[in-house]
Amino acid sequence: MKLPRRKFLHLTAGAATLPAVSRIAWAQTYPTRPVRIIVGFVPGGAADIMARLIEQWLSERLGQPIIVDNRPGAGGTIGTEIGVRAPPDGYTLLMALSLNAINASLYDNLSFNFIRDTAPVASIASIPFVMEVHPSFPAKTVPEFIAYAKANPGKISMASAGIGTPGHVAGEMFKMMAGVEMVHVPYRVVPAALTDLLSGQVQVMFDATPSSLPHIRAGKLRPLAVTTAKRQEILPDVPAVDEFLPGYEARGWYGVVVPKATPREIVEKLNKEINAALADPNMKKRLTDLGGAVFAGSPADFGKFIADETEKWGKVIKSAGIKPE
């Protein structure tokens, strides 16, 4: 039977809309079973804490259990690969953080490309770092520190929680922009690095504010500057490195991504619920208490931010010749 052209085109157009209608209906009923959040680090760490904050909110709003699934190892790359390779159906979320942008250039043999293989959902929190020294160190400001470092090349030891960690690359970027030489001393964990900084065994460290703030408030460490673009409310009298080295910025950050082919409607639904959480006064207070700040935006905003961070740290890693342990 031969259909009239107008009727044929009408039927064809109707058929073409079926997948879109199906996806929208799927997103409206999503989720119908538990959702897991992959965290590439051990329980109790910052990434795990952030995931559990969002887990509680999403579970209540979406009406399904949200399960945090810790898969630590290899600087977070093991958990990342599990998240990247999961079915793109919205039932596996991945906790993304600054290390993902760093690892993209640090490791040559990753079996995935973080930007290519994930879809950004929502940014969650930003964590400022602080450039800090032992109180006995002669420099009391960033300009004094740079002058001292130039007068004593290679005699300042810079501690970090390990090669390729955010604190390490933040320090390397400072070295590049200030034109100074420092000896990097990598530790396995932040507490070990802080212990030697507190005892004066090393002289400087770029550390996340949550772990260093108690020592700063107790007068056991001297903050020279925060590494964010602007001064921070948590340390209002401490200048930003940018005031002395324009364009310098380093911070920790956290967010959620999903496998690349996850339906756009599901991504938007998750973004809406996460941003609603970040607008809640109680959530804001909990993030502030952890030393962080709300970092909200659209999936596109988060995607651009990840791309910019990956490019920035790629240049630092290449210039400094940083190689993984």
GROMACS .gro file of C-alpha atoms in nm:
model
  325
    1MET     CA    1   0.000   0.000   0.000
    2LYS     CA    2   0.135   0.340  -0.096
    3LEU     CA    3   0.080   0.617   0.163
    4PRO     CA    4   0.021   0.978   0.061
    5ARG     CA    5   0.344   1.182   0.099
    6ARG     CA    6   0.200   1.409   0.371
    7LYS     CA    7   0.083   1.115   0.585
    8PHE     CA    8   0.412   0.934   0.536
    9LEU     CA    9   0.612   1.236   0.655
   10HIS     CA   10   0.381   1.279   0.953
   11LEU     CA   11   0.429   0.918   1.061
   12THR     CA   12   0.807   0.940   1.011
   13ALA     CA   13   0.831   1.254   1.221
   14GLY     CA   14   0.623   1.094   1.495
   15ALA     CA   15   0.848   0.789   1.503
   16ALA     CA   16   1.157   1.008   1.529
   17THR     CA   17   1.026   1.171   1.846
   18LEU     CA   18   0.969   0.840   2.027
   19PRO     CA   19   1.326   0.806   2.162
   20ALA     CA   20   1.318   1.161   2.300
   21VAL     CA   21   0.979   1.104   2.462
   22SER     CA   22   1.107   0.778   2.606
   23ARG     CA   23   1.416   0.948   2.753
   24ILE     CA   24   1.207   1.224   2.911
   25ALA     CA   25   0.969   0.970   3.065
   26TRP     CA   26   1.269   0.772   3.190
   27ALA     CA   27   1.420   1.083   3.350
   28GLN     CA   28   1.087   1.170   3.514
   29THR     CA   29   1.068   0.832   3.686
   30TYR     CA   30   1.444   0.814   3.761
   31PRO     CA   31   1.562   0.669   3.990
   32THR     CA   32   1.365   0.349   4.044
   33ARG     CA   33   1.642   0.169   4.233
   34PRO     CA   34   1.947   0.254   4.448
   35VAL     CA   35   2.218   0.481   4.305
   36ARG     CA   36   2.586   0.451   4.394
   37ILE     CA   37   2.853   0.720   4.416
   38ILE     CA   38   3.204   0.595   4.342
   39VAL     CA   39   3.472   0.758   4.559
   40GLY     CA   40   3.831   0.676   4.463
   41PHE     CA   41   3.960   0.721   4.817
   42VAL     CA   42   3.930   0.564   5.162
   43PRO     CA   43   3.639   0.643   5.396
   44GLY     CA   44   3.687   0.949   5.615
   45GLY     CA   45   3.881   1.158   5.365
   46ALA     CA   46   3.762   1.487   5.218
   47ALA     CA   47   3.622   1.330   4.899
   48ASP     CA   48   3.435   1.070   5.104
   49ILE     CA   49   3.291   1.336   5.336
   50MET     CA   50   3.170   1.542   5.040
   51ALA     CA   51   3.007   1.237   4.884
   52ARG     CA   52   2.826   1.152   5.206
   53LEU     CA   53   2.691   1.506   5.241
   54ILE     CA   54   2.542   1.487   4.892
   55GLU     CA   55   2.431   1.126   4.951
   56GLN     CA   56   2.204   1.227   5.238
   57TRP     CA   57   2.040   1.506   5.042
   58LEU     CA   58   1.992   1.314   4.717
   59SER     CA   59   1.852   1.012   4.899
   60GLU     CA   60   1.578   1.225   5.053
   61ARG     CA   61   1.502   1.419   4.733
   62LEU     CA   62   1.514   1.128   4.490
   63GLY     CA   63   1.342   0.875   4.714
   64GLN     CA   64   1.602   0.603   4.666
   65PRO     CA   65   1.906   0.491   4.869
   66ILE     CA   66   2.232   0.656   4.757
   67ILE     CA   67   2.524   0.428   4.835
   68VAL     CA   68   2.882   0.556   4.870
   69ASP     CA   69   3.117   0.299   4.716
   70ASN     CA   70   3.482   0.358   4.817
   71ARG     CA   71   3.733   0.224   4.563
   72PRO     CA   72   4.073   0.363   4.671
   73GLY     CA   73   4.408   0.320   4.500
   74ALA     CA   74   4.655   0.468   4.251
   75GLY     CA   75   4.582   0.830   4.332
   76GLY     CA   76   4.210   0.785   4.270
   77THR     CA   77   4.252   0.637   3.921
   78ILE     CA   78   4.112   0.295   4.017
   79GLY     CA   79   3.782   0.440   4.134
   80THR     CA   80   3.773   0.679   3.840
   81GLU     CA   81   3.804   0.396   3.591
   82ILE     CA   82   3.523   0.204   3.759
   83GLY     CA   83   3.301   0.511   3.736
   84VAL     CA   84   3.395   0.583   3.377
   85ARG     CA   85   3.327   0.225   3.265
   86ALA     CA   86   2.990   0.195   3.442
   87PRO     CA   87   2.666   0.174   3.239
   88PRO     CA   88   2.555   0.528   3.139
   89ASP     CA   89   2.214   0.499   3.301
   90GLY     CA   90   2.240   0.743   3.592
   91TYR     CA   91   2.277   0.469   3.852
   92THR     CA   92   2.653   0.520   3.892
   93LEU     CA   93   2.785   0.863   3.985
   94LEU     CA   94   3.153   0.945   4.027
   95MET     CA   95   3.295   1.187   4.281
   96ALA     CA   96   3.526   1.414   4.081
   97LEU     CA   97   3.798   1.628   4.234
   98SER     CA   98   4.107   1.831   4.154
   99LEU     CA   99   4.323   1.517   4.131
  100ASN     CA  100   4.129   1.413   3.821
  101ALA     CA  101   4.253   1.725   3.640
  102ILE     CA  102   4.608   1.663   3.765
  103ASN     CA  103   4.617   1.290   3.689
  104ALA     CA  104   4.521   1.352   3.326
  105SER     CA  105   4.874   1.482   3.265
  106LEU     CA  106   5.060   1.307   3.547
  107TYR     CA  107   4.994   0.953   3.419
  108ASP     CA  108   5.083   0.853   3.064
  109ASN     CA  109   4.916   0.512   3.066
  110LEU     CA  110   4.560   0.577   3.183
  111SER     CA  111   4.306   0.359   3.005
  112PHE     CA  112   4.054   0.644   3.001
  113ASN     CA  113   4.037   1.013   2.917
  114PHE     CA  114   3.855   1.187   3.200
  115ILE     CA  115   3.714   1.473   2.993
  116ARG     CA  116   3.625   1.259   2.691
  117ASP     CA  117   3.472   0.972   2.888
  118THR     CA  118   3.262   1.159   3.146
  119ALA     CA  119   2.973   1.403   3.145
  120PRO     CA  120   2.987   1.680   3.410
  121VAL     CA  121   2.685   1.694   3.639
  122ALA     CA  122   2.754   1.954   3.908
  123SER     CA  123   3.034   2.118   4.101
  124ILE     CA  124   2.987   2.105   4.478
  125ALA     CA  125   3.261   2.266   4.685
  126SER     CA  126   3.583   2.461   4.658
  127ILE     CA  127   3.859   2.425   4.920
  128PRO     CA  128   4.120   2.702   4.957
  129PHE     CA  129   4.484   2.617   5.018
  130VAL     CA  130   4.717   2.818   5.237
  131MET     CA  131   5.088   2.885   5.191
  132GLU     CA  132   5.229   2.843   5.540
  133VAL     CA  133   5.566   2.835   5.713
  134HIS     CA  134   5.708   2.743   6.052
  135PRO     CA  135   5.697   3.046   6.288
  136SER     CA  136   6.079   3.049   6.307
  137PHE     CA  137   6.109   3.108   5.932
  138PRO     CA  138   6.245   3.461   5.872
  139ALA     CA  139   5.993   3.564   5.604
  140LYS     CA  140   5.660   3.706   5.722
  141THR     CA  141   5.514   3.795   5.382
  142VAL     CA  142   5.515   3.646   5.032
  143PRO     CA  143   5.755   3.915   4.896
  144GLU     CA  144   5.992   3.847   5.188
  145PHE     CA  145   5.965   3.473   5.120
  146ILE     CA  146   6.049   3.520   4.751
  147ALA     CA  147   6.345   3.744   4.838
  148TYR     CA  148   6.475   3.491   5.090
  149ALA     CA  149   6.432   3.202   4.845
  150LYS     CA  150   6.622   3.388   4.573
  151ALA     CA  151   6.902   3.469   4.817
  152ASN     CA  152   6.913   3.103   4.931
  153PRO     CA  153   6.840   2.893   4.619
  154GLY     CA  154   6.761   2.529   4.691
  155LYS     CA  155   6.782   2.574   5.068
  156ILE     CA  156   6.408   2.581   5.138
  157SER     CA  157   6.232   2.246   5.178
  158MET     CA  158   5.870   2.232   5.056
  159ALA     CA  159   5.656   1.956   5.204
  160SER     CA  160   5.357   1.792   5.037
  161ALA     CA  161   5.136   1.487   5.083
  162GLY     CA  162   5.299   1.323   4.781
  163ILE     CA  163   5.409   1.365   4.421
  164GLY     CA  164   5.131   1.503   4.203
  165THR     CA  165   4.901   1.596   4.490
  166PRO     CA  166   4.724   1.934   4.475
  167GLY     CA  167   4.958   2.080   4.737
  168HIS     CA  168   5.261   1.968   4.536
  169VAL     CA  169   5.150   2.117   4.205
  170ALA     CA  170   5.038   2.436   4.383
  171GLY     CA  171   5.393   2.470   4.516
  172GLU     CA  172   5.546   2.395   4.177
  173MET     CA  173   5.332   2.664   4.015
  174PHE     CA  174   5.447   2.910   4.283
  175LYS     CA  175   5.810   2.821   4.208
  176MET     CA  176   5.754   2.878   3.836
  177MET     CA  177   5.575   3.211   3.873
  178ALA     CA  178   5.805   3.348   4.146
  179GLY     CA  179   6.124   3.223   3.982
  180VAL     CA  180   6.254   3.050   4.294
  181GLU     CA  181   6.412   2.714   4.373
  182MET     CA  182   6.283   2.491   4.652
  183VAL     CA  183   6.345   2.126   4.733
  184HIS     CA  184   6.027   1.919   4.722
  185VAL     CA  185   5.991   1.672   5.010
  186PRO     CA  186   5.700   1.434   4.942
  187TYR     CA  187   5.528   1.246   5.223
  188ARG     CA  188   5.265   0.973   5.205
  189VAL     CA  189   4.990   1.162   5.385
  190VAL     CA  190   4.912   1.518   5.495
  191PRO     CA  191   4.954   1.455   5.873
  192ALA     CA  192   5.312   1.332   5.824
  193ALA     CA  193   5.403   1.641   5.622
  194LEU     CA  194   5.241   1.870   5.879
  195THR     CA  195   5.429   1.699   6.163
  196ASP     CA  196   5.764   1.786   6.007
  197LEU     CA  197   5.650   2.139   5.923
  198LEU     CA  198   5.538   2.190   6.283
  199SER     CA  199   5.877   2.070   6.409
  200GLY     CA  200   6.070   2.286   6.164
  201GLN     CA  201   6.218   1.994   5.970
  202VAL     CA  202   6.074   2.150   5.651
  203GLN     CA  203   6.006   2.518   5.599
  204VAL     CA  204   5.697   2.563   5.381
  205MET     CA  205   5.383   2.380   5.271
  206PHE     CA  206   5.083   2.449   5.051
  207ASP     CA  207   4.802   2.275   5.238
  208ALA     CA  208   4.423   2.267   5.234
  209THR     CA  209   4.282   2.495   5.501
  210PRO     CA  210   4.078   2.228   5.689
  211SER     CA  211   4.389   2.039   5.804
  212SER     CA  212   4.606   2.344   5.874
  213LEU     CA  213   4.356   2.586   6.026
  214PRO     CA  214   4.380   2.451   6.386
  215HIS     CA  215   4.760   2.490   6.379
  216ILE     CA  216   4.735   2.840   6.233
  217ARG     CA  217   4.484   2.948   6.498
  218ALA     CA  218   4.707   2.801   6.769
  219GLY     CA  219   5.003   3.006   6.641
  220LYS     CA  220   5.201   2.694   6.550
  221LEU     CA  221   5.209   2.781   6.179
  222ARG     CA  222   5.233   3.119   6.007
  223PRO     CA  223   5.007   3.170   5.704
  224LEU     CA  224   5.168   3.383   5.433
  225ALA     CA  225   4.883   3.372   5.181
  226VAL     CA  226   4.580   3.180   5.061
  227THR     CA  227   4.612   3.033   4.713
  228THR     CA  228   4.266   3.130   4.586
  229ALA     CA  229   4.218   3.431   4.359
  230LYS     CA  230   4.071   3.636   4.645
  231ARG     CA  231   4.104   3.652   5.021
  232GLN     CA  232   3.894   3.402   5.214
  233GLU     CA  233   3.642   3.468   5.489
  234ILE     CA  234   3.793   3.188   5.694
  235LEU     CA  235   4.128   3.378   5.707
  236PRO     CA  236   4.022   3.738   5.637
  237ASP     CA  237   4.355   3.901   5.729
  238VAL     CA  238   4.565   3.670   5.513
  239PRO     CA  239   4.635   3.802   5.161
  240ALA     CA  240   4.601   3.600   4.842
  241VAL     CA  241   4.912   3.492   4.650
  242ASP     CA  242   4.751   3.665   4.351
  243GLU     CA  243   4.815   4.001   4.519
  244PHE     CA  244   5.187   3.942   4.468
  245LEU     CA  245   5.189   3.702   4.172
  246PRO     CA  246   4.896   3.809   3.949
  247GLY     CA  247   4.714   3.517   3.792
  248TYR     CA  248   4.817   3.263   4.055
  249GLU     CA  249   4.531   3.043   4.173
  250ALA     CA  250   4.520   2.692   4.316
  251ARG     CA  251   4.237   2.526   4.504
  252GLY     CA  252   4.087   2.192   4.579
  253TRP     CA  253   3.744   2.121   4.436
  254TYR     CA  254   3.478   1.851   4.433
  255GLY     CA  255   3.188   1.766   4.208
  256VAL     CA  256   2.992   1.486   4.043
  257VAL     CA  257   3.030   1.340   3.694
  258VAL     CA  258   2.871   1.041   3.518
  259PRO     CA  259   2.968   0.815   3.225
  260LYS     CA  260   2.963   1.009   2.897
  261ALA     CA  261   2.647   0.870   2.734
  262THR     CA  262   2.421   0.923   3.036
  263PRO     CA  263   2.092   1.082   2.914
  264ARG     CA  264   2.097   1.460   2.929
  265GLU     CA  265   1.761   1.465   3.110
  266ILE     CA  266   1.907   1.263   3.398
  267VAL     CA  267   2.216   1.485   3.414
  268GLU     CA  268   1.994   1.793   3.438
  269LYS     CA  269   1.776   1.634   3.705
  270LEU     CA  270   2.080   1.552   3.918
  271ASN     CA  271   2.225   1.901   3.865
  272LYS     CA  272   1.899   2.059   3.978
  273GLU     CA  273   1.887   1.852   4.298
  274ILE     CA  274   2.256   1.908   4.383
  275ASN     CA  275   2.223   2.284   4.331
  276ALA     CA  276   1.915   2.280   4.555
  277ALA     CA  277   2.131   2.117   4.822
  278LEU     CA  278   2.400   2.382   4.784
  279ALA     CA  279   2.138   2.657   4.828
  280ASP     CA  280   2.026   2.509   5.160
  281PRO     CA  281   2.160   2.712   5.460
  282ASN     CA  282   2.240   2.396   5.658
  283MET     CA  283   2.444   2.253   5.372
  284LYS     CA  284   2.629   2.583   5.330
  285LYS     CA  285   2.714   2.583   5.701
  286ARG     CA  286   2.839   2.223   5.690
  287LEU     CA  287   3.066   2.304   5.397
  288THR     CA  288   3.195   2.615   5.575
  289ASP     CA  289   3.261   2.413   5.889
  290LEU     CA  290   3.472   2.178   5.675
  291GLY     CA  291   3.679   2.473   5.550
  292GLY     CA  292   3.513   2.482   5.209
  293ALA     CA  293   3.278   2.705   5.014
  294VAL     CA  294   2.977   2.637   4.793
  295PHE     CA  295   3.078   2.591   4.429
  296ALA     CA  296   2.756   2.568   4.229
  297GLY     CA  297   2.683   2.590   3.858
  298SER     CA  298   2.547   2.422   3.546
  299PRO     CA  299   2.690   2.105   3.387
  300ALA     CA  300   2.841   2.326   3.115
  301ASP     CA  301   3.004   2.552   3.376
  302PHE     CA  302   3.158   2.252   3.550
  303GLY     CA  303   3.275   2.102   3.221
  304LYS     CA  304   3.457   2.422   3.123
  305PHE     CA  305   3.611   2.448   3.468
  306ILE     CA  306   3.745   2.089   3.451
  307ALA     CA  307   3.891   2.156   3.105
  308ASP     CA  308   4.060   2.476   3.227
  309GLU     CA  309   4.202   2.304   3.535
  310THR     CA  310   4.331   2.013   3.326
  311GLU     CA  311   4.508   2.251   3.089
  312LYS     CA  312   4.657   2.458   3.372
  313TRP     CA  313   4.798   2.166   3.568
  314GLY     CA  314   4.916   1.996   3.249
  315LYS     CA  315   5.141   2.295   3.180
  316VAL     CA  316   5.276   2.292   3.537
  317ILE     CA  317   5.343   1.917   3.534
  318LYS     CA  318   5.520   1.935   3.198
  319SER     CA  319   5.728   2.241   3.290
  320ALA     CA  320   5.829   2.100   3.630
  321GLY     CA  321   5.896   1.753   3.489
  322ILE     CA  322   5.676   1.587   3.752
  323LYS     CA  323   5.662   1.207   3.725
  324PRO     CA  324   5.438   0.975   3.931
  325GLU     CA  325   5.592   0.764   4.208
   0.00000   0.00000   0.00000
